[in-house]
């Protein structure tokens, strides 16, 4: 229930503040949502919460609004400390309100640095401006944020299988009740049936809660809440008003922006974000629940669109209803993943495996898994840590190599089960390393390819020397390791050759061959 007189009084206050700011040579734009007003000047933005109460939030009292302004500041300064400045009291009277001052408090505002709307990723997507560097920066930022976020205390319901299941059922029931066409209701019903069969996923969700993956996240991580400002990616407008929506699995948090990028026609950027996040965080086990969260994020967006359509008339209502249908179509398609391919790179250090496997993963809109990164992760080392261990010893011992390939196989399984094309970047010079990957592809009915990278010995040595000088790659390979690889390498067998795609990375034809490989694998899907 919302008190119309309180809202009217607030609306008048906001208009008077806007006029006062403009009179002070601070031209003011006013933005309004169903829960807040935002006054934007060339320098600052002031966000004022409406005196409203809904099922998911309660801003109905001045005390609640003040407390949640402080909470909004605390939570958002985790990801955007340069944007969120402070909580400003509004004093004076409703007829003559003042931002700041020592008088009695009649309202509160969260003060932020203003930024142009064109900086938002939602706008950058529309203009075709969002690029790979921004997406990778976001992935790194989110991985670090999730790693440091508070873990849900034991005994709390947040993120448990039962809690997630109940929320999903409620969201689907709401969508079905709001759908005005038989087609939308049928779509919602099919998704409800699908959701009722997800016991195994809900068990995995419960396990992840016990493992500490439910944390105090952002909760509303779509492209309208991400921006690039002066070359730096920022994330703002975290959910402060509802603990249930913020204390979630980190993969659920990530799933929102992955879904949003896919929905807006950027599956390549979505795959790049996912791959970079997984490599930075190591949370490949989260792929087992990613599909569920992707689907439910689309369902929730459909619900929001239908609620907005219900509150509007005419063309505006029809537009939101049409958008809801698109989200439901996306959700329905996401529960039927295809049979993605599995590709392993093959070649000596310096042959171009990392470069070409990365390009292939992007072309397939899949993920790349790197042996150099996972080997070091198994030993508790950061990818950038330089190791001087001789070939065949230390983290490059035979036992360590076997553990690394076992880890790569496990991660490839996670990716394939999630419906993602997987490219594994490792040398794969011996048959015992290659055969298990071919076997899991065959078990899943997936296409399997060996991308054989070749370059002359002098080129390999020159590339490795340059890599050492640069010092930026996870690989520690040098001349000694290269010599050992040549000594232990086993030729590709006759049975393997039909699955081999040879790329001479010194040839001007390499790009064409890679493109043909990607095209053949997309066709096979």
Short mmCIF file of C-alpha atoms in Angstrom, two decimals:
data_model
loop_
_atom_site.label_atom_id
_atom_site.label_comp_id
_atom_site.label_asym_id
_atom_site.label_seq_id
_atom_site.Cartn_x
_atom_site.Cartn_y
_atom_site.Cartn_z
CA UNK A 1 0.00 0.00 0.00
CA UNK A 2 1.26 3.48 -0.85
CA UNK A 3 0.07 6.78 0.66
CA UNK A 4 -0.81 9.03 -2.27
CA UNK A 5 -0.53 12.18 -0.14
CA UNK A 6 3.03 11.28 0.91
CA UNK A 7 3.97 10.63 -2.72
CA UNK A 8 2.39 13.89 -3.85
CA UNK A 9 4.26 15.79 -1.15
CA UNK A 10 7.51 14.09 -2.15
CA UNK A 11 6.92 14.83 -5.84
CA UNK A 12 6.42 18.51 -5.02
CA UNK A 13 9.61 18.50 -2.94
CA UNK A 14 11.59 16.96 -5.79
CA UNK A 15 10.29 19.52 -8.29
CA UNK A 16 11.22 22.37 -5.93
CA UNK A 17 14.70 20.94 -5.46
CA UNK A 18 15.11 20.70 -9.23
CA UNK A 19 14.04 24.33 -9.61
CA UNK A 20 16.41 25.44 -6.82
CA UNK A 21 19.36 23.63 -8.41
CA UNK A 22 18.60 25.16 -11.81
CA UNK A 23 18.39 28.61 -10.21
CA UNK A 24 21.89 28.03 -8.82
CA UNK A 25 23.26 27.59 -12.36
CA UNK A 26 23.13 23.80 -12.02
CA UNK A 27 20.87 22.74 -14.92
CA UNK A 28 18.95 19.76 -13.60
CA UNK A 29 17.49 16.73 -15.35
CA UNK A 30 14.86 14.70 -13.52
CA UNK A 31 14.54 10.92 -13.99
CA UNK A 32 11.76 8.89 -12.39
CA UNK A 33 11.23 5.17 -11.81
CA UNK A 34 8.50 3.39 -9.88
CA UNK A 35 10.63 3.52 -6.70
CA UNK A 36 12.78 6.67 -6.93
CA UNK A 37 13.56 10.07 -8.42
CA UNK A 38 17.04 11.07 -9.57
CA UNK A 39 18.06 14.71 -9.93
CA UNK A 40 21.08 15.00 -12.24
CA UNK A 41 23.21 18.13 -12.49
CA UNK A 42 26.40 18.46 -14.56
CA UNK A 43 28.42 17.43 -11.48
CA UNK A 44 26.24 15.39 -9.13
CA UNK A 45 23.22 13.10 -9.09
CA UNK A 46 20.84 12.94 -6.11
CA UNK A 47 18.71 9.81 -5.72
CA UNK A 48 15.59 10.14 -3.55
CA UNK A 49 13.55 7.08 -2.62
CA UNK A 50 9.78 7.21 -3.03
CA UNK A 51 7.54 6.61 -0.02
CA UNK A 52 6.26 3.30 -1.39
CA UNK A 53 5.82 -0.24 -0.14
CA UNK A 54 5.73 -3.33 -2.35
CA UNK A 55 6.15 -7.04 -1.78
CA UNK A 56 9.92 -6.79 -2.27
CA UNK A 57 10.69 -3.42 -0.65
CA UNK A 58 9.51 -1.00 2.02
CA UNK A 59 10.38 2.71 1.66
CA UNK A 60 7.18 3.82 3.39
CA UNK A 61 8.78 5.63 6.37
CA UNK A 62 11.47 8.30 6.59
CA UNK A 63 13.42 6.03 8.95
CA UNK A 64 13.38 3.20 6.40
CA UNK A 65 14.42 5.50 3.56
CA UNK A 66 17.33 6.91 5.59
CA UNK A 67 18.51 3.44 6.61
CA UNK A 68 18.33 2.15 3.04
CA UNK A 69 20.13 5.22 1.69
CA UNK A 70 23.01 4.38 4.02
CA UNK A 71 22.81 0.74 2.95
CA UNK A 72 22.83 1.74 -0.72
CA UNK A 73 25.97 3.78 -0.12
CA UNK A 74 27.72 0.93 1.73
CA UNK A 75 26.87 -1.72 -0.81
CA UNK A 76 27.61 0.26 -3.95
CA UNK A 77 30.93 1.59 -2.73
CA UNK A 78 32.19 -2.00 -2.95
CA UNK A 79 32.08 -1.81 -6.76
CA UNK A 80 31.88 1.92 -7.52
CA UNK A 81 33.58 3.91 -4.75
CA UNK A 82 34.34 6.72 -7.16
CA UNK A 83 30.67 7.20 -8.04
CA UNK A 84 28.95 6.91 -4.65
CA UNK A 85 29.86 9.85 -2.41
CA UNK A 86 27.59 10.18 0.63
CA UNK A 87 24.05 10.45 1.98
CA UNK A 88 22.79 14.04 2.00
CA UNK A 89 20.00 15.15 4.36
CA UNK A 90 17.25 17.32 2.90
CA UNK A 91 16.30 20.03 5.37
CA UNK A 92 14.17 23.17 5.42
CA UNK A 93 10.51 22.70 4.56
CA UNK A 94 8.57 20.94 1.83
CA UNK A 95 7.87 24.39 0.38
CA UNK A 96 11.55 25.42 0.52
CA UNK A 97 13.71 22.28 0.72
CA UNK A 98 17.51 22.45 0.99
CA UNK A 99 20.13 19.87 0.11
CA UNK A 100 22.21 19.63 3.28
CA UNK A 101 21.95 22.05 6.16
CA UNK A 102 21.59 21.63 9.91
CA UNK A 103 17.82 21.81 10.28
CA UNK A 104 15.35 19.01 10.79
CA UNK A 105 15.54 16.18 8.27
CA UNK A 106 12.53 15.91 6.00
CA UNK A 107 14.08 13.54 3.43
CA UNK A 108 17.39 11.96 2.36
CA UNK A 109 19.25 11.56 -0.92
CA UNK A 110 22.17 9.40 -2.04
CA UNK A 111 24.70 11.72 -3.69
CA UNK A 112 26.72 10.38 -6.62
CA UNK A 113 29.03 11.74 -9.26
CA UNK A 114 26.98 12.32 -12.39
CA UNK A 115 27.83 10.48 -15.59
CA UNK A 116 26.48 10.69 -19.17
CA UNK A 117 23.74 8.21 -20.04
CA UNK A 118 25.75 7.29 -23.15
CA UNK A 119 28.28 5.63 -20.83
CA UNK A 120 25.78 2.93 -19.85
CA UNK A 121 26.35 -0.45 -21.47
CA UNK A 122 22.69 -0.55 -22.51
CA UNK A 123 23.37 2.56 -24.63
CA UNK A 124 26.76 1.30 -25.81
CA UNK A 125 25.14 -1.94 -26.99
CA UNK A 126 22.57 -0.01 -29.02
CA UNK A 127 25.34 2.03 -30.64
CA UNK A 128 27.54 -1.01 -31.29
CA UNK A 129 30.30 0.49 -29.12
CA UNK A 130 30.81 -2.19 -26.46
CA UNK A 131 34.10 -3.99 -27.01
CA UNK A 132 36.06 -7.01 -25.81
CA UNK A 133 38.38 -5.03 -23.52
CA UNK A 134 35.40 -3.69 -21.55
CA UNK A 135 33.89 -7.14 -21.19
CA UNK A 136 37.17 -8.63 -19.97
CA UNK A 137 37.58 -5.76 -17.49
CA UNK A 138 34.10 -6.48 -16.12
CA UNK A 139 34.91 -10.19 -15.77
CA UNK A 140 38.06 -9.42 -13.78
CA UNK A 141 36.18 -6.91 -11.63
CA UNK A 142 33.36 -9.36 -10.86
CA UNK A 143 35.71 -12.25 -10.09
CA UNK A 144 37.59 -10.10 -7.56
CA UNK A 145 34.34 -8.72 -6.13
CA UNK A 146 32.79 -12.15 -5.65
CA UNK A 147 35.97 -13.50 -4.08
CA UNK A 148 35.91 -10.77 -1.42
CA UNK A 149 32.13 -10.59 -0.87
CA UNK A 150 30.72 -11.74 2.46
CA UNK A 151 29.62 -15.39 2.58
CA UNK A 152 26.00 -16.08 3.57
CA UNK A 153 25.96 -17.09 7.26
CA UNK A 154 25.10 -20.68 8.10
CA UNK A 155 21.43 -21.16 8.85
CA UNK A 156 20.21 -18.41 6.52
CA UNK A 157 17.74 -19.46 3.82
CA UNK A 158 19.34 -17.43 1.02
CA UNK A 159 20.55 -19.39 -1.97
CA UNK A 160 19.45 -22.79 -0.66
CA UNK A 161 17.84 -25.24 -3.06
CA UNK A 162 14.47 -24.92 -1.35
CA UNK A 163 14.65 -21.12 -1.31
CA UNK A 164 15.63 -20.88 -5.00
CA UNK A 165 12.94 -23.39 -5.98
CA UNK A 166 10.22 -21.46 -4.14
CA UNK A 167 11.23 -18.15 -5.74
CA UNK A 168 11.29 -19.72 -9.22
CA UNK A 169 7.84 -21.24 -8.78
CA UNK A 170 6.46 -17.89 -7.62
CA UNK A 171 8.00 -16.04 -10.56
CA UNK A 172 6.61 -18.53 -13.08
CA UNK A 173 3.17 -18.47 -11.45
CA UNK A 174 3.16 -14.67 -11.67
CA UNK A 175 4.13 -14.76 -15.35
CA UNK A 176 1.40 -17.29 -16.10
CA UNK A 177 -1.21 -15.21 -14.27
CA UNK A 178 -0.18 -11.97 -16.02
CA UNK A 179 0.02 -13.45 -19.52
CA UNK A 180 -3.00 -12.26 -21.50
CA UNK A 181 -2.50 -14.40 -24.60
CA UNK A 182 -2.89 -18.15 -24.75
CA UNK A 183 0.51 -18.41 -26.41
CA UNK A 184 2.27 -16.64 -23.54
CA UNK A 185 0.43 -18.74 -20.96
CA UNK A 186 1.42 -21.92 -22.81
CA UNK A 187 5.05 -20.79 -22.90
CA UNK A 188 4.98 -20.04 -19.17
CA UNK A 189 3.35 -23.41 -18.48
CA UNK A 190 6.06 -25.28 -20.40
CA UNK A 191 8.71 -23.46 -18.36
CA UNK A 192 6.85 -24.36 -15.18
CA UNK A 193 6.93 -28.02 -16.19
CA UNK A 194 10.66 -27.73 -16.93
CA UNK A 195 11.30 -26.10 -13.57
CA UNK A 196 9.51 -28.94 -11.77
CA UNK A 197 12.07 -31.41 -13.20
CA UNK A 198 15.16 -29.61 -11.89
CA UNK A 199 15.70 -31.62 -8.69
CA UNK A 200 19.30 -32.48 -9.58
CA UNK A 201 20.16 -28.84 -10.26
CA UNK A 202 18.51 -27.77 -7.02
CA UNK A 203 20.62 -30.34 -5.17
CA UNK A 204 23.73 -28.82 -6.76
CA UNK A 205 22.53 -25.36 -5.76
CA UNK A 206 22.22 -26.58 -2.17
CA UNK A 207 25.75 -28.01 -2.33
CA UNK A 208 27.10 -24.70 -3.58
CA UNK A 209 25.45 -22.92 -0.66
CA UNK A 210 27.29 -25.29 1.70
CA UNK A 211 30.54 -24.63 -0.19
CA UNK A 212 30.28 -20.87 0.35
CA UNK A 213 29.25 -19.72 -3.13
CA UNK A 214 26.19 -17.84 -1.85
CA UNK A 215 27.47 -14.35 -1.07
CA UNK A 216 26.39 -10.75 -0.71
CA UNK A 217 26.35 -9.99 -4.42
CA UNK A 218 25.06 -7.16 -6.61
CA UNK A 219 21.71 -8.73 -7.45
CA UNK A 220 20.71 -6.60 -10.46
CA UNK A 221 23.65 -7.02 -12.80
CA UNK A 222 22.23 -6.09 -16.21
CA UNK A 223 23.72 -3.78 -18.83
CA UNK A 224 21.68 -0.80 -17.64
CA UNK A 225 23.63 -0.92 -14.36
CA UNK A 226 27.10 -1.14 -15.92
CA UNK A 227 28.99 1.74 -17.52
CA UNK A 228 32.35 2.62 -19.01
CA UNK A 229 33.58 6.02 -17.85
CA UNK A 230 36.94 7.44 -18.89
CA UNK A 231 38.00 3.98 -20.00
CA UNK A 232 37.11 2.34 -16.67
CA UNK A 233 34.27 -0.15 -16.21
CA UNK A 234 31.99 0.61 -13.25
CA UNK A 235 29.04 -1.29 -11.78
CA UNK A 236 26.39 0.61 -9.83
CA UNK A 237 22.83 0.41 -8.45
CA UNK A 238 23.21 -2.77 -6.40
CA UNK A 239 20.02 -4.03 -4.74
CA UNK A 240 19.92 -2.60 -1.24
CA UNK A 241 16.23 -2.98 -0.46
CA UNK A 242 15.88 -6.76 -0.28
CA UNK A 243 18.34 -9.23 1.23
CA UNK A 244 16.72 -12.16 -0.58
CA UNK A 245 17.60 -10.67 -3.98
CA UNK A 246 21.19 -9.79 -3.06
CA UNK A 247 22.43 -12.82 -1.08
CA UNK A 248 22.67 -15.18 -4.03
CA UNK A 249 25.02 -17.62 -5.74
CA UNK A 250 27.85 -15.78 -7.47
CA UNK A 251 26.98 -17.63 -10.69
CA UNK A 252 23.40 -16.34 -10.42
CA UNK A 253 24.85 -12.81 -10.19
CA UNK A 254 27.00 -13.40 -13.27
CA UNK A 255 24.16 -15.11 -15.15
CA UNK A 256 22.15 -11.89 -15.34
CA UNK A 257 24.69 -10.00 -17.44
CA UNK A 258 25.53 -13.11 -19.52
CA UNK A 259 21.82 -13.47 -20.28
CA UNK A 260 21.49 -9.76 -21.03
CA UNK A 261 24.35 -9.78 -23.53
CA UNK A 262 22.98 -12.88 -25.27
CA UNK A 263 19.47 -11.46 -25.33
CA UNK A 264 20.71 -8.25 -26.96
CA UNK A 265 22.41 -10.13 -29.76
CA UNK A 266 25.95 -10.33 -28.38
CA UNK A 267 26.54 -14.04 -27.65
CA UNK A 268 30.23 -13.63 -28.51
CA UNK A 269 30.72 -10.96 -25.84
CA UNK A 270 28.69 -13.08 -23.41
CA UNK A 271 30.97 -16.07 -24.04
CA UNK A 272 34.05 -13.88 -23.64
CA UNK A 273 32.75 -12.56 -20.31
CA UNK A 274 32.00 -16.07 -19.08
CA UNK A 275 35.37 -17.49 -20.17
CA UNK A 276 37.36 -14.67 -18.57
CA UNK A 277 35.35 -14.88 -15.34
CA UNK A 278 35.81 -18.65 -15.09
CA UNK A 279 39.54 -18.39 -15.75
CA UNK A 280 39.91 -15.63 -13.14
CA UNK A 281 37.72 -17.25 -10.48
CA UNK A 282 38.27 -20.96 -11.16
CA UNK A 283 34.55 -21.55 -10.51
CA UNK A 284 33.99 -23.94 -13.41
CA UNK A 285 31.74 -26.09 -11.22
CA UNK A 286 29.28 -23.21 -11.39
CA UNK A 287 28.62 -24.15 -15.01
CA UNK A 288 26.45 -26.98 -13.66
CA UNK A 289 23.89 -24.42 -12.44
CA UNK A 290 24.50 -21.61 -14.94
CA UNK A 291 21.84 -22.78 -17.39
CA UNK A 292 19.18 -22.82 -14.68
CA UNK A 293 20.01 -19.29 -13.59
CA UNK A 294 20.17 -18.00 -17.19
CA UNK A 295 16.66 -19.31 -17.80
CA UNK A 296 15.23 -17.90 -14.59
CA UNK A 297 16.85 -14.49 -15.14
CA UNK A 298 15.02 -14.29 -18.47
CA UNK A 299 11.78 -15.36 -16.76
CA UNK A 300 12.16 -12.60 -14.16
CA UNK A 301 12.72 -10.02 -16.91
CA UNK A 302 9.56 -11.28 -18.61
CA UNK A 303 7.69 -10.88 -15.32
CA UNK A 304 8.89 -7.29 -14.92
CA UNK A 305 7.82 -6.48 -18.50
CA UNK A 306 4.36 -7.96 -17.93
CA UNK A 307 3.95 -5.98 -14.69
CA UNK A 308 4.87 -2.79 -16.54
CA UNK A 309 2.48 -3.66 -19.37
CA UNK A 310 -0.31 -4.11 -16.81
CA UNK A 311 0.35 -0.59 -15.44
CA UNK A 312 0.37 1.10 -18.88
CA UNK A 313 -1.97 1.56 -21.81
CA UNK A 314 -1.86 1.50 -25.58
CA UNK A 315 1.41 1.25 -27.47
CA UNK A 316 3.55 1.37 -24.33
CA UNK A 317 1.72 -1.61 -22.84
CA UNK A 318 1.94 -3.52 -26.11
CA UNK A 319 5.68 -2.84 -26.32
CA UNK A 320 6.33 -4.28 -22.87
CA UNK A 321 4.13 -7.30 -23.60
CA UNK A 322 6.08 -7.95 -26.81
CA UNK A 323 9.35 -7.69 -24.90
CA UNK A 324 8.04 -10.16 -22.31
CA UNK A 325 7.31 -12.62 -25.10
CA UNK A 326 10.89 -12.29 -26.38
CA UNK A 327 12.25 -13.01 -22.91
CA UNK A 328 10.04 -16.08 -22.60
CA UNK A 329 11.15 -17.27 -26.04
CA UNK A 330 14.76 -16.83 -24.90
CA UNK A 331 14.06 -18.75 -21.69
CA UNK A 332 12.39 -21.60 -23.56
CA UNK A 333 15.28 -21.86 -26.03
CA UNK A 334 17.84 -21.88 -23.22
CA UNK A 335 16.43 -25.07 -21.66
CA UNK A 336 17.20 -27.02 -24.84
CA UNK A 337 20.99 -26.76 -25.31
CA UNK A 338 22.44 -28.46 -28.37
CA UNK A 339 25.46 -30.74 -28.62
CA UNK A 340 28.45 -28.40 -28.57
CA UNK A 341 31.82 -29.43 -30.01
CA UNK A 342 35.00 -30.21 -28.12
CA UNK A 343 38.29 -29.10 -29.65
CA UNK A 344 41.75 -29.75 -28.26
CA UNK A 345 44.80 -27.83 -29.40
CA UNK A 346 47.91 -29.83 -30.28
CA UNK A 347 51.44 -28.58 -30.73
CA UNK A 348 54.67 -27.47 -29.15
CA UNK A 349 55.06 -24.40 -26.97
CA UNK A 350 55.29 -21.34 -29.19
CA UNK A 351 53.23 -22.87 -32.00
CA UNK A 352 50.32 -20.48 -31.41
CA UNK A 353 47.99 -22.70 -29.37
CA UNK A 354 46.87 -20.02 -26.94
CA UNK A 355 46.28 -17.41 -29.64
CA UNK A 356 44.37 -19.66 -32.04
CA UNK A 357 42.43 -21.54 -29.36
CA UNK A 358 41.24 -18.19 -28.02
CA UNK A 359 40.13 -17.06 -31.46
CA UNK A 360 38.36 -20.36 -32.10
CA UNK A 361 36.52 -20.22 -28.77
CA UNK A 362 35.28 -16.72 -29.62
CA UNK A 363 34.19 -17.79 -33.11
CA UNK A 364 32.24 -20.70 -31.60
CA UNK A 365 30.83 -18.52 -28.78
CA UNK A 366 32.28 -20.99 -26.32
CA UNK A 367 34.98 -21.13 -23.65
CA UNK A 368 38.69 -21.83 -23.73
CA UNK A 369 40.38 -23.73 -20.89
CA UNK A 370 44.13 -23.14 -20.50
CA UNK A 371 46.52 -25.74 -19.11
CA UNK A 372 49.06 -23.07 -18.09
CA UNK A 373 46.46 -21.40 -15.87
CA UNK A 374 44.99 -24.58 -14.40
CA UNK A 375 48.40 -26.15 -13.71
CA UNK A 376 49.34 -23.15 -11.59
CA UNK A 377 45.92 -23.06 -9.92
CA UNK A 378 46.42 -26.66 -8.79
CA UNK A 379 49.60 -25.51 -7.04
CA UNK A 380 47.99 -22.43 -5.50
CA UNK A 381 49.81 -20.06 -7.84
CA UNK A 382 48.53 -17.03 -9.73
CA UNK A 383 48.77 -17.30 -13.54
CA UNK A 384 51.32 -14.48 -13.61
CA UNK A 385 53.69 -16.25 -11.19
CA UNK A 386 56.92 -17.07 -13.01
CA UNK A 387 58.32 -20.53 -12.26
CA UNK A 388 61.93 -21.49 -12.89
CA UNK A 389 61.37 -25.22 -12.35
CA UNK A 390 63.28 -27.34 -14.90
CA UNK A 391 61.33 -29.37 -17.42
CA UNK A 392 60.04 -32.57 -15.81
CA UNK A 393 60.36 -31.24 -12.24
CA UNK A 394 58.38 -29.10 -9.79
CA UNK A 395 55.01 -28.07 -11.17
CA UNK A 396 56.11 -29.59 -14.49
CA UNK A 397 56.74 -33.06 -13.06
CA UNK A 398 54.99 -36.08 -14.58
CA UNK A 399 52.62 -36.30 -11.60
CA UNK A 400 51.74 -32.62 -11.89
CA UNK A 401 51.14 -33.00 -15.62
CA UNK A 402 48.78 -35.94 -15.05
CA UNK A 403 46.89 -33.94 -12.42
CA UNK A 404 46.66 -31.00 -14.82
CA UNK A 405 45.18 -33.09 -17.64
CA UNK A 406 42.72 -34.68 -15.21
CA UNK A 407 41.65 -31.18 -14.18
CA UNK A 408 41.29 -30.08 -17.81
CA UNK A 409 39.11 -33.12 -18.51
CA UNK A 410 36.88 -32.32 -15.53
CA UNK A 411 36.46 -28.71 -16.66
CA UNK A 412 35.72 -29.75 -20.24
CA UNK A 413 32.92 -31.97 -18.92
CA UNK A 414 31.44 -29.02 -17.02
CA UNK A 415 31.46 -26.93 -20.19
CA UNK A 416 29.91 -29.58 -22.44
CA UNK A 417 27.18 -30.37 -19.92
CA UNK A 418 26.37 -26.65 -19.81
CA UNK A 419 25.88 -26.68 -23.59
CA UNK A 420 29.02 -24.66 -24.31
CA UNK A 421 31.56 -25.29 -27.06
CA UNK A 422 34.87 -26.05 -25.35
CA UNK A 423 38.39 -25.44 -26.66
CA UNK A 424 41.21 -26.86 -24.51
CA UNK A 425 44.56 -25.10 -24.80
CA UNK A 426 47.31 -27.61 -23.93
CA UNK A 427 50.10 -29.34 -25.83
CA UNK A 428 48.38 -32.80 -25.98
CA UNK A 429 51.60 -34.34 -27.28
CA UNK A 430 50.92 -37.85 -25.96
CA UNK A 431 48.05 -40.22 -26.71
CA UNK A 432 47.13 -40.75 -23.05
CA UNK A 433 46.44 -37.01 -22.89
CA UNK A 434 44.24 -36.92 -26.00
CA UNK A 435 42.20 -40.12 -25.74
CA UNK A 436 40.05 -39.23 -22.68
CA UNK A 437 38.88 -36.04 -24.39
CA UNK A 438 37.86 -37.89 -27.52
CA UNK A 439 36.03 -40.37 -25.30
CA UNK A 440 33.93 -37.77 -23.44
CA UNK A 441 33.02 -36.11 -26.74
CA UNK A 442 31.87 -39.47 -28.11
CA UNK A 443 29.87 -40.19 -24.94
CA UNK A 444 27.98 -36.92 -25.37
CA UNK A 445 27.52 -37.28 -29.12
CA UNK A 446 29.62 -34.16 -29.62
CA UNK A 447 31.92 -33.33 -32.51
CA UNK A 448 35.59 -33.76 -31.63
CA UNK A 449 38.48 -32.03 -33.38
CA UNK A 450 42.23 -31.79 -32.91
CA UNK A 451 43.54 -28.37 -33.93
CA UNK A 452 47.16 -29.14 -34.80
CA UNK A 453 49.33 -26.00 -34.70
CA UNK A 454 52.66 -26.07 -36.52
CA UNK A 455 55.63 -23.71 -36.88
CA UNK A 456 59.32 -24.13 -37.70
CA UNK A 457 61.75 -24.79 -34.84
CA UNK A 458 63.47 -21.40 -35.20
CA UNK A 459 60.07 -19.69 -35.05
CA UNK A 460 59.12 -21.60 -31.90
CA UNK A 461 62.36 -20.54 -30.19
CA UNK A 462 61.94 -16.91 -31.23
CA UNK A 463 58.35 -16.77 -29.98
CA UNK A 464 59.28 -18.31 -26.62
CA UNK A 465 62.12 -15.83 -26.19
CA UNK A 466 59.76 -12.94 -26.92
CA UNK A 467 57.19 -14.33 -24.47
CA UNK A 468 59.81 -14.46 -21.71
CA UNK A 469 60.82 -10.86 -22.44
CA UNK A 470 57.19 -9.71 -22.32
CA UNK A 471 56.56 -11.55 -19.04
CA UNK A 472 52.77 -11.26 -19.32
CA UNK A 473 51.69 -14.80 -20.19
CA UNK A 474 50.85 -17.67 -17.83
CA UNK A 475 53.20 -19.98 -19.74
CA UNK A 476 56.72 -20.55 -18.39
CA UNK A 477 57.87 -22.47 -21.46
CA UNK A 478 61.46 -21.92 -22.57
CA UNK A 479 64.04 -23.78 -24.70
CA UNK A 480 64.48 -26.57 -22.12
CA UNK A 481 60.76 -27.36 -21.96
CA UNK A 482 60.51 -27.21 -25.74
CA UNK A 483 63.34 -29.75 -26.06
CA UNK A 484 61.58 -32.08 -23.61
CA UNK A 485 58.31 -31.76 -25.56
CA UNK A 486 60.05 -32.78 -28.77
CA UNK A 487 61.61 -35.77 -27.02
CA UNK A 488 58.38 -37.17 -25.55
CA UNK A 489 55.96 -36.26 -28.36
CA UNK A 490 53.91 -39.07 -29.94
CA UNK A 491 52.73 -38.58 -33.50
CA UNK A 492 49.05 -38.31 -34.23
CA UNK A 493 47.83 -41.78 -35.19
CA UNK A 494 45.98 -42.91 -38.30
CA UNK A 495 42.73 -43.17 -36.33
CA UNK A 496 43.10 -39.57 -35.12
CA UNK A 497 43.92 -37.98 -38.46
CA UNK A 498 40.32 -37.61 -39.73
CA UNK A 499 39.69 -35.35 -36.73
CA UNK A 500 42.78 -33.19 -37.29
CA UNK A 501 42.75 -29.65 -38.65
CA UNK A 502 46.30 -28.53 -39.46
CA UNK A 503 47.09 -24.84 -39.09
CA UNK A 504 50.54 -23.66 -40.13
CA UNK A 505 50.81 -20.53 -38.00
CA UNK A 506 53.58 -19.13 -40.20
CA UNK A 507 51.37 -19.34 -43.27
CA UNK A 508 49.26 -16.54 -44.66
CA UNK A 509 46.50 -19.14 -44.92
CA UNK A 510 46.16 -19.69 -41.16
CA UNK A 511 43.21 -17.33 -40.69
CA UNK A 512 41.26 -18.91 -43.54
CA UNK A 513 41.82 -22.42 -42.18
CA UNK A 514 40.73 -21.35 -38.69
CA UNK A 515 37.58 -19.72 -40.08
CA UNK A 516 36.76 -22.88 -42.05
CA UNK A 517 37.18 -25.01 -38.92
CA UNK A 518 34.88 -22.73 -36.95
CA UNK A 519 32.29 -22.74 -39.74
CA UNK A 520 32.29 -26.54 -39.96
CA UNK A 521 31.75 -26.87 -36.22
CA UNK A 522 28.93 -24.32 -36.20
CA UNK A 523 27.25 -26.20 -39.05
CA UNK A 524 27.58 -29.50 -37.19
CA UNK A 525 25.69 -27.99 -34.23
#
